[in-house]
CSV table of C-alpha atoms in Angstrom, one decimal:
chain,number,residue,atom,x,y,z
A,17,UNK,CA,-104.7,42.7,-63.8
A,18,UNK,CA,-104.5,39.9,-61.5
A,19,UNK,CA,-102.4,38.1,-63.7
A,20,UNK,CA,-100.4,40.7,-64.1
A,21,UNK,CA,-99.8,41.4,-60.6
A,22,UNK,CA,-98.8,37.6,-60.1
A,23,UNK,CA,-96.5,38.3,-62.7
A,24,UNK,CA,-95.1,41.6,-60.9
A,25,UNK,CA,-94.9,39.6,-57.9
A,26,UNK,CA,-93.5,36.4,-59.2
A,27,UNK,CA,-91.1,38.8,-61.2
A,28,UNK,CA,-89.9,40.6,-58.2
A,29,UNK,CA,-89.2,37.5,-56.7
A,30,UNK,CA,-87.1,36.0,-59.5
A,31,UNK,CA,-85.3,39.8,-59.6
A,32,UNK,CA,-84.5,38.8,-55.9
A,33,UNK,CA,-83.3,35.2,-56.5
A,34,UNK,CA,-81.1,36.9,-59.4
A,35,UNK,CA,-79.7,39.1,-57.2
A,36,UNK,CA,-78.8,36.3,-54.6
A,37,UNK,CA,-77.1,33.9,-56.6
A,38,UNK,CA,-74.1,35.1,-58.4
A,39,UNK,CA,-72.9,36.6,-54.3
A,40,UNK,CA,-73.3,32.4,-53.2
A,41,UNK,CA,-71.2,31.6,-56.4
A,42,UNK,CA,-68.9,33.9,-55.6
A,43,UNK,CA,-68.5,33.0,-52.2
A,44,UNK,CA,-67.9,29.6,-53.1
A,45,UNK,CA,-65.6,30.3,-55.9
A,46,UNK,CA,-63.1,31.7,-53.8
A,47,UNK,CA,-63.5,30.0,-51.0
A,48,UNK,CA,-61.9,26.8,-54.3
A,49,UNK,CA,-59.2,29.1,-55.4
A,50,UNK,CA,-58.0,29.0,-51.6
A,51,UNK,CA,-58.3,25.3,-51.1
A,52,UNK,CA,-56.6,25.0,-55.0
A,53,UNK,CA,-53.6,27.2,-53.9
A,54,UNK,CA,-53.4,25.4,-50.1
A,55,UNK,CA,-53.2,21.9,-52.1
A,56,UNK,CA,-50.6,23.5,-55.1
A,57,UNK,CA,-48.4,24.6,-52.4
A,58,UNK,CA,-48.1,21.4,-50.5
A,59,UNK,CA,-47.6,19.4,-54.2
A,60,UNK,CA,-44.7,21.7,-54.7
A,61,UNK,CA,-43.3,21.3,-51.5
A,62,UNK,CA,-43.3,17.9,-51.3
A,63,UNK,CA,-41.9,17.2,-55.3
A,64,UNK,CA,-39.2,19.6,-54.2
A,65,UNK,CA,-38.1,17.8,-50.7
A,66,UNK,CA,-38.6,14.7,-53.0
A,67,UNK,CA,-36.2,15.9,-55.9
A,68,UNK,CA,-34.0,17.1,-52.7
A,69,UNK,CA,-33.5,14.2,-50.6
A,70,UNK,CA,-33.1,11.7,-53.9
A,71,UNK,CA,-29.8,14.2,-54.7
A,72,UNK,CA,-28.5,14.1,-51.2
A,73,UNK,CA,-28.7,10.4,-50.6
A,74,UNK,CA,-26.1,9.0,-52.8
A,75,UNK,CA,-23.6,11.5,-51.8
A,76,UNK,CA,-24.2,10.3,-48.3
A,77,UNK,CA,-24.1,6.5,-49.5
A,78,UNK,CA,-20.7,7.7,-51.8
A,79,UNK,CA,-19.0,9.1,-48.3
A,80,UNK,CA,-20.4,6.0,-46.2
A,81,UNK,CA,-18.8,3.7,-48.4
A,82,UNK,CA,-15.6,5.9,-48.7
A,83,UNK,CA,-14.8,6.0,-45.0
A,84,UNK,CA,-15.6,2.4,-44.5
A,85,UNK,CA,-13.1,1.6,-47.4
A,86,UNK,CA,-10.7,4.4,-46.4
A,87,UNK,CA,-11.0,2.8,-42.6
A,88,UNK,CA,-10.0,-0.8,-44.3
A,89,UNK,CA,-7.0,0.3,-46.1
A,90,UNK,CA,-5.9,2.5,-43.1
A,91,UNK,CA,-6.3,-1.1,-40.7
A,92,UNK,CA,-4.7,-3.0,-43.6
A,93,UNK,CA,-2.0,-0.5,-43.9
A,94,UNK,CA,-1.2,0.0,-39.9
A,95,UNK,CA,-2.3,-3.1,-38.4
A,96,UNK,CA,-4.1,-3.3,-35.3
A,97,UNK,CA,-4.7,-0.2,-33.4
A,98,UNK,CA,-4.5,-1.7,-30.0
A,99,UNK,CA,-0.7,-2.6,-30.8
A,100,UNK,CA,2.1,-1.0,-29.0
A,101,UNK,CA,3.6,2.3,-30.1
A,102,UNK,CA,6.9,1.6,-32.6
A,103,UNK,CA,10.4,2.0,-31.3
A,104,UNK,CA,10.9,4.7,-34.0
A,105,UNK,CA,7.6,6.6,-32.7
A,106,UNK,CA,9.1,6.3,-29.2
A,107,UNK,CA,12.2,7.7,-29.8
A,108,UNK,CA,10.7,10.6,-31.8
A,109,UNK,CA,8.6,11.5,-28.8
A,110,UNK,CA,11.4,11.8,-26.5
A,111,UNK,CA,13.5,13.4,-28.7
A,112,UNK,CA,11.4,16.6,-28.9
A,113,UNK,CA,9.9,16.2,-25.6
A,114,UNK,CA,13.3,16.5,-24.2
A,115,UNK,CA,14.7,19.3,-26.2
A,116,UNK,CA,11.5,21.8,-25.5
A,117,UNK,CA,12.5,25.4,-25.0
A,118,UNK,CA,10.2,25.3,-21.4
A,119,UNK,CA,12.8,25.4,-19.2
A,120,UNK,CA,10.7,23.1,-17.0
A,121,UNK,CA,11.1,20.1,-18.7
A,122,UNK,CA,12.6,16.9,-18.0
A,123,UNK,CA,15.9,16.1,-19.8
A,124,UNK,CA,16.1,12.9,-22.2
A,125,UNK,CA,18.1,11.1,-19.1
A,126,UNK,CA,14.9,11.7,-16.9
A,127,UNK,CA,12.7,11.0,-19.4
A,128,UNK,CA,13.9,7.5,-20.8
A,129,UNK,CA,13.5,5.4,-17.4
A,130,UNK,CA,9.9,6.1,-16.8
A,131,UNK,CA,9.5,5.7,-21.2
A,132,UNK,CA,10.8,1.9,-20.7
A,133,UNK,CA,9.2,1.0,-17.8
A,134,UNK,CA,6.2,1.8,-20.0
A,135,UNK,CA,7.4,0.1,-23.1
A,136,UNK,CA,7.9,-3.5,-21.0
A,137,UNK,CA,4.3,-2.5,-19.1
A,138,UNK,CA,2.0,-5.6,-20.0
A,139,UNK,CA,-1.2,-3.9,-21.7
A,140,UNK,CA,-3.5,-2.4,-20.5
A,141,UNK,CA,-0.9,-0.4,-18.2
A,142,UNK,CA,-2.0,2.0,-15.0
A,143,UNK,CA,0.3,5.2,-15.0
A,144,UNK,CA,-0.6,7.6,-12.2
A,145,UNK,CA,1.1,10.8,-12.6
A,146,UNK,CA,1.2,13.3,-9.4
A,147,UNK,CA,1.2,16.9,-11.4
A,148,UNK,CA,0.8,18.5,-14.7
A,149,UNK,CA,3.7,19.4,-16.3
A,150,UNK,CA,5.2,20.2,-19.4
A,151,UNK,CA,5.4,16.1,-20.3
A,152,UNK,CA,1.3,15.5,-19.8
A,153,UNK,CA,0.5,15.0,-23.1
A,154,UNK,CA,4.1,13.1,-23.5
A,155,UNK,CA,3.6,10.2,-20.5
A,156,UNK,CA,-0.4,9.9,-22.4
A,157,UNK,CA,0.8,9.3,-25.6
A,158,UNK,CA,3.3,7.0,-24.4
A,159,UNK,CA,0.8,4.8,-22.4
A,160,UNK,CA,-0.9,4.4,-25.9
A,161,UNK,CA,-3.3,1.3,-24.3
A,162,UNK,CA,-3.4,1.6,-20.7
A,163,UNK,CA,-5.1,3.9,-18.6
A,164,UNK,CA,-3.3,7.3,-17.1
A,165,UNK,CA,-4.5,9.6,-14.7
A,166,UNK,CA,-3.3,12.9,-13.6
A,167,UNK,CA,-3.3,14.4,-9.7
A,168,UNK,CA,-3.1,18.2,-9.8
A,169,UNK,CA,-3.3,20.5,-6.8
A,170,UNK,CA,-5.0,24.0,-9.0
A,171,UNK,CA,-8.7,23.1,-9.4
A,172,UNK,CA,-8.7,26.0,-11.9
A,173,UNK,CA,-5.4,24.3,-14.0
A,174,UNK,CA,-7.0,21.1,-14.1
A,175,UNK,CA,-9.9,22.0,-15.5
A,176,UNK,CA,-8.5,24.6,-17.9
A,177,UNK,CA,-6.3,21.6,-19.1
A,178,UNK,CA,-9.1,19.1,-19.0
A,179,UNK,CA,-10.9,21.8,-21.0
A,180,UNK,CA,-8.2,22.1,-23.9
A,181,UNK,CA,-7.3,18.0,-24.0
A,182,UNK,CA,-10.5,16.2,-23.3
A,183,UNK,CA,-8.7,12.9,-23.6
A,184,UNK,CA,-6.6,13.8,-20.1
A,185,UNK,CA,-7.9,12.4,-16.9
A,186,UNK,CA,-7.7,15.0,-14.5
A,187,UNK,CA,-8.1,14.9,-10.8
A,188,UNK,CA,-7.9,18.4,-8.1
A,189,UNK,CA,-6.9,17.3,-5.1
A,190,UNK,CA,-6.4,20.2,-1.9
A,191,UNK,CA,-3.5,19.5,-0.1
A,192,UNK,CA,-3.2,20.5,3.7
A,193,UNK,CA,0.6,20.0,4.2
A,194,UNK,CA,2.9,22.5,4.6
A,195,UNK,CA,6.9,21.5,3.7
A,196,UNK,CA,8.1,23.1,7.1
A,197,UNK,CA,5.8,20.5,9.0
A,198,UNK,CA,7.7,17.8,6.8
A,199,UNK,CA,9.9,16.1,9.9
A,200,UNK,CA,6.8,16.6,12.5
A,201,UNK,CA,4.8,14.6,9.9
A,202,UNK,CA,6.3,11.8,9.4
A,203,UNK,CA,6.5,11.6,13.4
A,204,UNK,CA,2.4,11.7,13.9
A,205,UNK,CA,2.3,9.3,11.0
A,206,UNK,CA,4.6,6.4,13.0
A,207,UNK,CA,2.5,6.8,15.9
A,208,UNK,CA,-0.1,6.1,13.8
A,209,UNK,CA,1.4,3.4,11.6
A,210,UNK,CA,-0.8,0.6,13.1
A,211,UNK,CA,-3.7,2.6,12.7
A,212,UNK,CA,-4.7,5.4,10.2
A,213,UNK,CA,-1.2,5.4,8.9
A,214,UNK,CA,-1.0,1.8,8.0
A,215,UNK,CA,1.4,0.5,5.1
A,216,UNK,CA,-1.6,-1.5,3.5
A,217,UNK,CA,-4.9,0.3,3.3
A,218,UNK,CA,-7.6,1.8,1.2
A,219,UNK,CA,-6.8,5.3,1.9
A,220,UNK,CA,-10.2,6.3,1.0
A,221,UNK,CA,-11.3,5.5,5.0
A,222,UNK,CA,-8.0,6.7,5.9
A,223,UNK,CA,-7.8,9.9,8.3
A,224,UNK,CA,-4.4,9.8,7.8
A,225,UNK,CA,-2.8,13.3,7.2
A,226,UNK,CA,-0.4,12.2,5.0
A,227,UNK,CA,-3.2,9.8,3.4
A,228,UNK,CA,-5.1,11.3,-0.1
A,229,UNK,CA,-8.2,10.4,0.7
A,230,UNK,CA,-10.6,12.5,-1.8
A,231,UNK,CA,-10.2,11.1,-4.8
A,232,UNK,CA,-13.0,9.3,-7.0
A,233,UNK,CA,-13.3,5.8,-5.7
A,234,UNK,CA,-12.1,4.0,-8.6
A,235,UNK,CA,-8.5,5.6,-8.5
A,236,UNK,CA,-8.2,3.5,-4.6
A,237,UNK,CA,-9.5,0.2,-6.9
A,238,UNK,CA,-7.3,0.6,-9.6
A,239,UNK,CA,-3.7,-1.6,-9.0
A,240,UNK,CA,-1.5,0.9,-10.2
A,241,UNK,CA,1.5,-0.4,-12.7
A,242,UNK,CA,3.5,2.4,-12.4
A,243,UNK,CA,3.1,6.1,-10.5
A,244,UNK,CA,5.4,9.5,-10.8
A,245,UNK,CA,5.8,11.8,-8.9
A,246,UNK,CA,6.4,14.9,-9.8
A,247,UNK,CA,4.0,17.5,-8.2
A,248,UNK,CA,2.6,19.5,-6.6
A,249,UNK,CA,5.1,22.7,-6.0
A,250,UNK,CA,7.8,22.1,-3.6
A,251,UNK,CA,9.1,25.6,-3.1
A,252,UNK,CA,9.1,27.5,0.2
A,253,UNK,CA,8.4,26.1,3.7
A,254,UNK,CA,4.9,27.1,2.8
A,255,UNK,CA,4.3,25.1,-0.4
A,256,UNK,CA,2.5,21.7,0.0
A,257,UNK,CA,5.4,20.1,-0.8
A,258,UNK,CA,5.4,16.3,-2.1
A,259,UNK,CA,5.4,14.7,1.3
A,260,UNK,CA,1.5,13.3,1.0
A,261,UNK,CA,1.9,12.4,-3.0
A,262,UNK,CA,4.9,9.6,-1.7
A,263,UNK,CA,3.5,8.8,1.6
A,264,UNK,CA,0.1,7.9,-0.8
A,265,UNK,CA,2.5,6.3,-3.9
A,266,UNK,CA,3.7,3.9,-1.1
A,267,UNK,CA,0.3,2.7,0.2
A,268,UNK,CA,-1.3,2.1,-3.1
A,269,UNK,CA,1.7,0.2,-4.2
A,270,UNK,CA,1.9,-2.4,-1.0
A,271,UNK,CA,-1.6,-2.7,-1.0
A,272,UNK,CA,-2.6,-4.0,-4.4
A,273,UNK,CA,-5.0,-7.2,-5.1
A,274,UNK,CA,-2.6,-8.8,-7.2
A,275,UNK,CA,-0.5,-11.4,-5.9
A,276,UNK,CA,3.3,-10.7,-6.0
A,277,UNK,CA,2.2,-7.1,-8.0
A,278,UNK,CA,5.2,-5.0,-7.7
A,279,UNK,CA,4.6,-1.2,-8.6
A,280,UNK,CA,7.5,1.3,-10.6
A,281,UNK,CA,7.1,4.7,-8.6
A,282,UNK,CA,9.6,7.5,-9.9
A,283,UNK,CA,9.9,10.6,-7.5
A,284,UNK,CA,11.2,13.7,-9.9
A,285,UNK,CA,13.4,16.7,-8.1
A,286,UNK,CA,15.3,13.6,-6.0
A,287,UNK,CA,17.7,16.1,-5.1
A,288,UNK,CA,15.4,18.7,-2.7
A,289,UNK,CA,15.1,17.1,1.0
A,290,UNK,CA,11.4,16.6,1.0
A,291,UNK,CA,11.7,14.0,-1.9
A,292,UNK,CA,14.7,12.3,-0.5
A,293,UNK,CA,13.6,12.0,2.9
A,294,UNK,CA,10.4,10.4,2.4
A,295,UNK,CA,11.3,8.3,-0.6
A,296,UNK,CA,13.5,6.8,2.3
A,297,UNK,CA,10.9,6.5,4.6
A,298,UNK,CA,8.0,5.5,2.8
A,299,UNK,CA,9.2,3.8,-0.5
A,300,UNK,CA,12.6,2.6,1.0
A,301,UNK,CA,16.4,2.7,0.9
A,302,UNK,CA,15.6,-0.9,0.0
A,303,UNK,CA,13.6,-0.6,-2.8
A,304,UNK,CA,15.8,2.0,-4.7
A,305,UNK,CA,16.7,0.7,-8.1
A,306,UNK,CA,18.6,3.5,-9.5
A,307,UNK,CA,19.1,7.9,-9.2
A,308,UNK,CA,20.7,10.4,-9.8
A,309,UNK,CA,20.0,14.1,-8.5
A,310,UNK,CA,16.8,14.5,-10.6
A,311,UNK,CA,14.8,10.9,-10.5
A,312,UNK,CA,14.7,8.3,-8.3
A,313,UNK,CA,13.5,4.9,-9.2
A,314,UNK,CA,12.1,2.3,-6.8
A,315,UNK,CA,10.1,-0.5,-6.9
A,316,UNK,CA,8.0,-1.5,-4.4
A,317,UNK,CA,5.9,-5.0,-3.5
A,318,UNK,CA,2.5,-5.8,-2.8
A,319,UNK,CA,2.9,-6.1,1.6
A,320,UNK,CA,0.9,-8.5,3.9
A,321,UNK,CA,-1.7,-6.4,5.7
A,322,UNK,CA,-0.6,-7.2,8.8
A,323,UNK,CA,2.8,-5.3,8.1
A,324,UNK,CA,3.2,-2.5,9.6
A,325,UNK,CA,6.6,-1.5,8.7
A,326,UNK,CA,6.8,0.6,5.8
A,327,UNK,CA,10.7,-0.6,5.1
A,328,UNK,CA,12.0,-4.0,6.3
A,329,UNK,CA,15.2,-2.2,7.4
A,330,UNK,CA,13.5,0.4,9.8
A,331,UNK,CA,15.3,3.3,10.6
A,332,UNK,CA,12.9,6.4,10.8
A,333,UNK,CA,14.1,9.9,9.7
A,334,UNK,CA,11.6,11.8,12.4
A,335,UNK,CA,13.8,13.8,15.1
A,336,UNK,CA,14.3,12.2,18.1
């Protein structure tokens, strides 16, 4: 009977063990199927980013090796890019420039002096341009190598503008002058002429209130080839008029580093008071090379910075 207990006992106690191990083998046998599936799905993923990336890289290689090929046969075929703009380009440019249906724009007569000034610029050429007009993108693309920048009195314009043609360089400046103070400036501004008002400056210390003297530094550094202008709006007594835009097209040109620089500077509208009166009393009788009743071309010399005579033939246009 003793025996038999044992063997009850020792029976129950196998029964127990029975009971306990397939629920451990169980546990472990799924706890496999989840590491089997964790591993399957990374193999998959990474034979199909493999099979992937092996198809994508020799398109990429086929189009690399296209545009470089494309880019030699485009610089065989059209030379160097730095070189000037063809006559025949030229002459397209102006042709439609000039016959836009903007009534606005200059006509081909207007347009062709400031276009070969341009062409005989030595490269790189500086073109400052007072106003955006209907010719922005025109003087730009025309000054294919050199550097232009562009004045504009509406904030909101230039950076609308700036916006649509990232390649313009746009500047906002505020102008404080009013067109029916015209004859009362230029009188503060010869009683000043050995002072704020000088001929040779840097206009960016200048309290001069014909003086521009918010713009970046590095338009003040840059020697300016050649300079238009041809903004801001120059209607009504109460419109800025362009009486600070020539008064500051003056300084920059007499004050250049470059010895024996002379500077192109075009004043559009030559026919309105404003741009007549000043062009003769800040760029100079003297200095006029040619107009007509819409553009007036002068060129004006680097001065000694002890002048302080705008023109060597003095005669001031302020009322007595």
């Amino acid at each position: 009977m003793k025996n038999s207990s044992n063997s009850n006992s020792n029976s129950n106690s196998n029964t127990k063990l029975i009971l306990l191990h397939p629920y451990i083998q169980k546990q472990g046998g799924s706890n496999r199927l989840w590491l089997l599936a964790f591993v399957s799905f990374f193999t998959i993923a990474f034979l199909v980013t493999l099979i992937y990336t092996r198809e994508i890289l020799p398109i990429k290689s086929t189009t690399t090796t296209t545009m470089v090929t494309a880019g030699s046969a485009s610089s065989s075929t059209f030379g160097n890019i730095n070189a000037p703009l063809p006559t025949s380009v030229i002459n397209t440019l102006l042709h439609y420039a000039s016959r836009s249906n903007d009534s606005f724009h200059m006509s081909h007569a207007e347009i062709k002096p400031i276009s070969d000034v341009l062409r005989k610029c030595s490269s790189p050429c500086n073109f400052l341009v007072f106003g955006l007009t209907h010719e922005t993108l025109l003087w730009k693309a025309l000054n294919h190598n050199g550097r232009t920048v562009f004045i504009e009195e509406n904030r909101y314009y230039a950076a609308y503008y700036e916006e649509l043609h990232p390649e313009i360089d746009v500047f906002d400046v505020q102008y404080t002058t009013k067109m029916k103070e015209m004859r009362e400036l230029i009188a503060s501004t010869n009683k000043q002429i050995k002072n704020e008002c000088r001929p040779v400056q840097n206009l960016l210390f200048s309290e001069c209130k014909l003086g521009i003297n918010d713009l970046p530094n590095h338009v003040y550094e840059v020697d300016w080839d050649l300079i238009l202008v041809d903004g801001p709006r120059g209607d009504g007594p109460d419109g800025p008029g362009r009486m600070t835009p020539i008064f500051t097209a003056g300084v920059l040109a007499r004050s250049r580093k470059a010895s024996n620089a002379k500077t192109h500077i075009f004043v559009h509208d030559y026919y309105r008071n404003v741009e007549r009166i000043y062009g003769d009393e800040f760029l100079c009788r003297e200095n006029l090379v040619e107009s007509n009743d819409m553009l007036a071309h002068f060129i004006v010399e680097k001065m000694d910075e002890n002048s302080f005579h705008f023109c060597r033939n003095h005669t001031s246009t302020s009322p007595s």
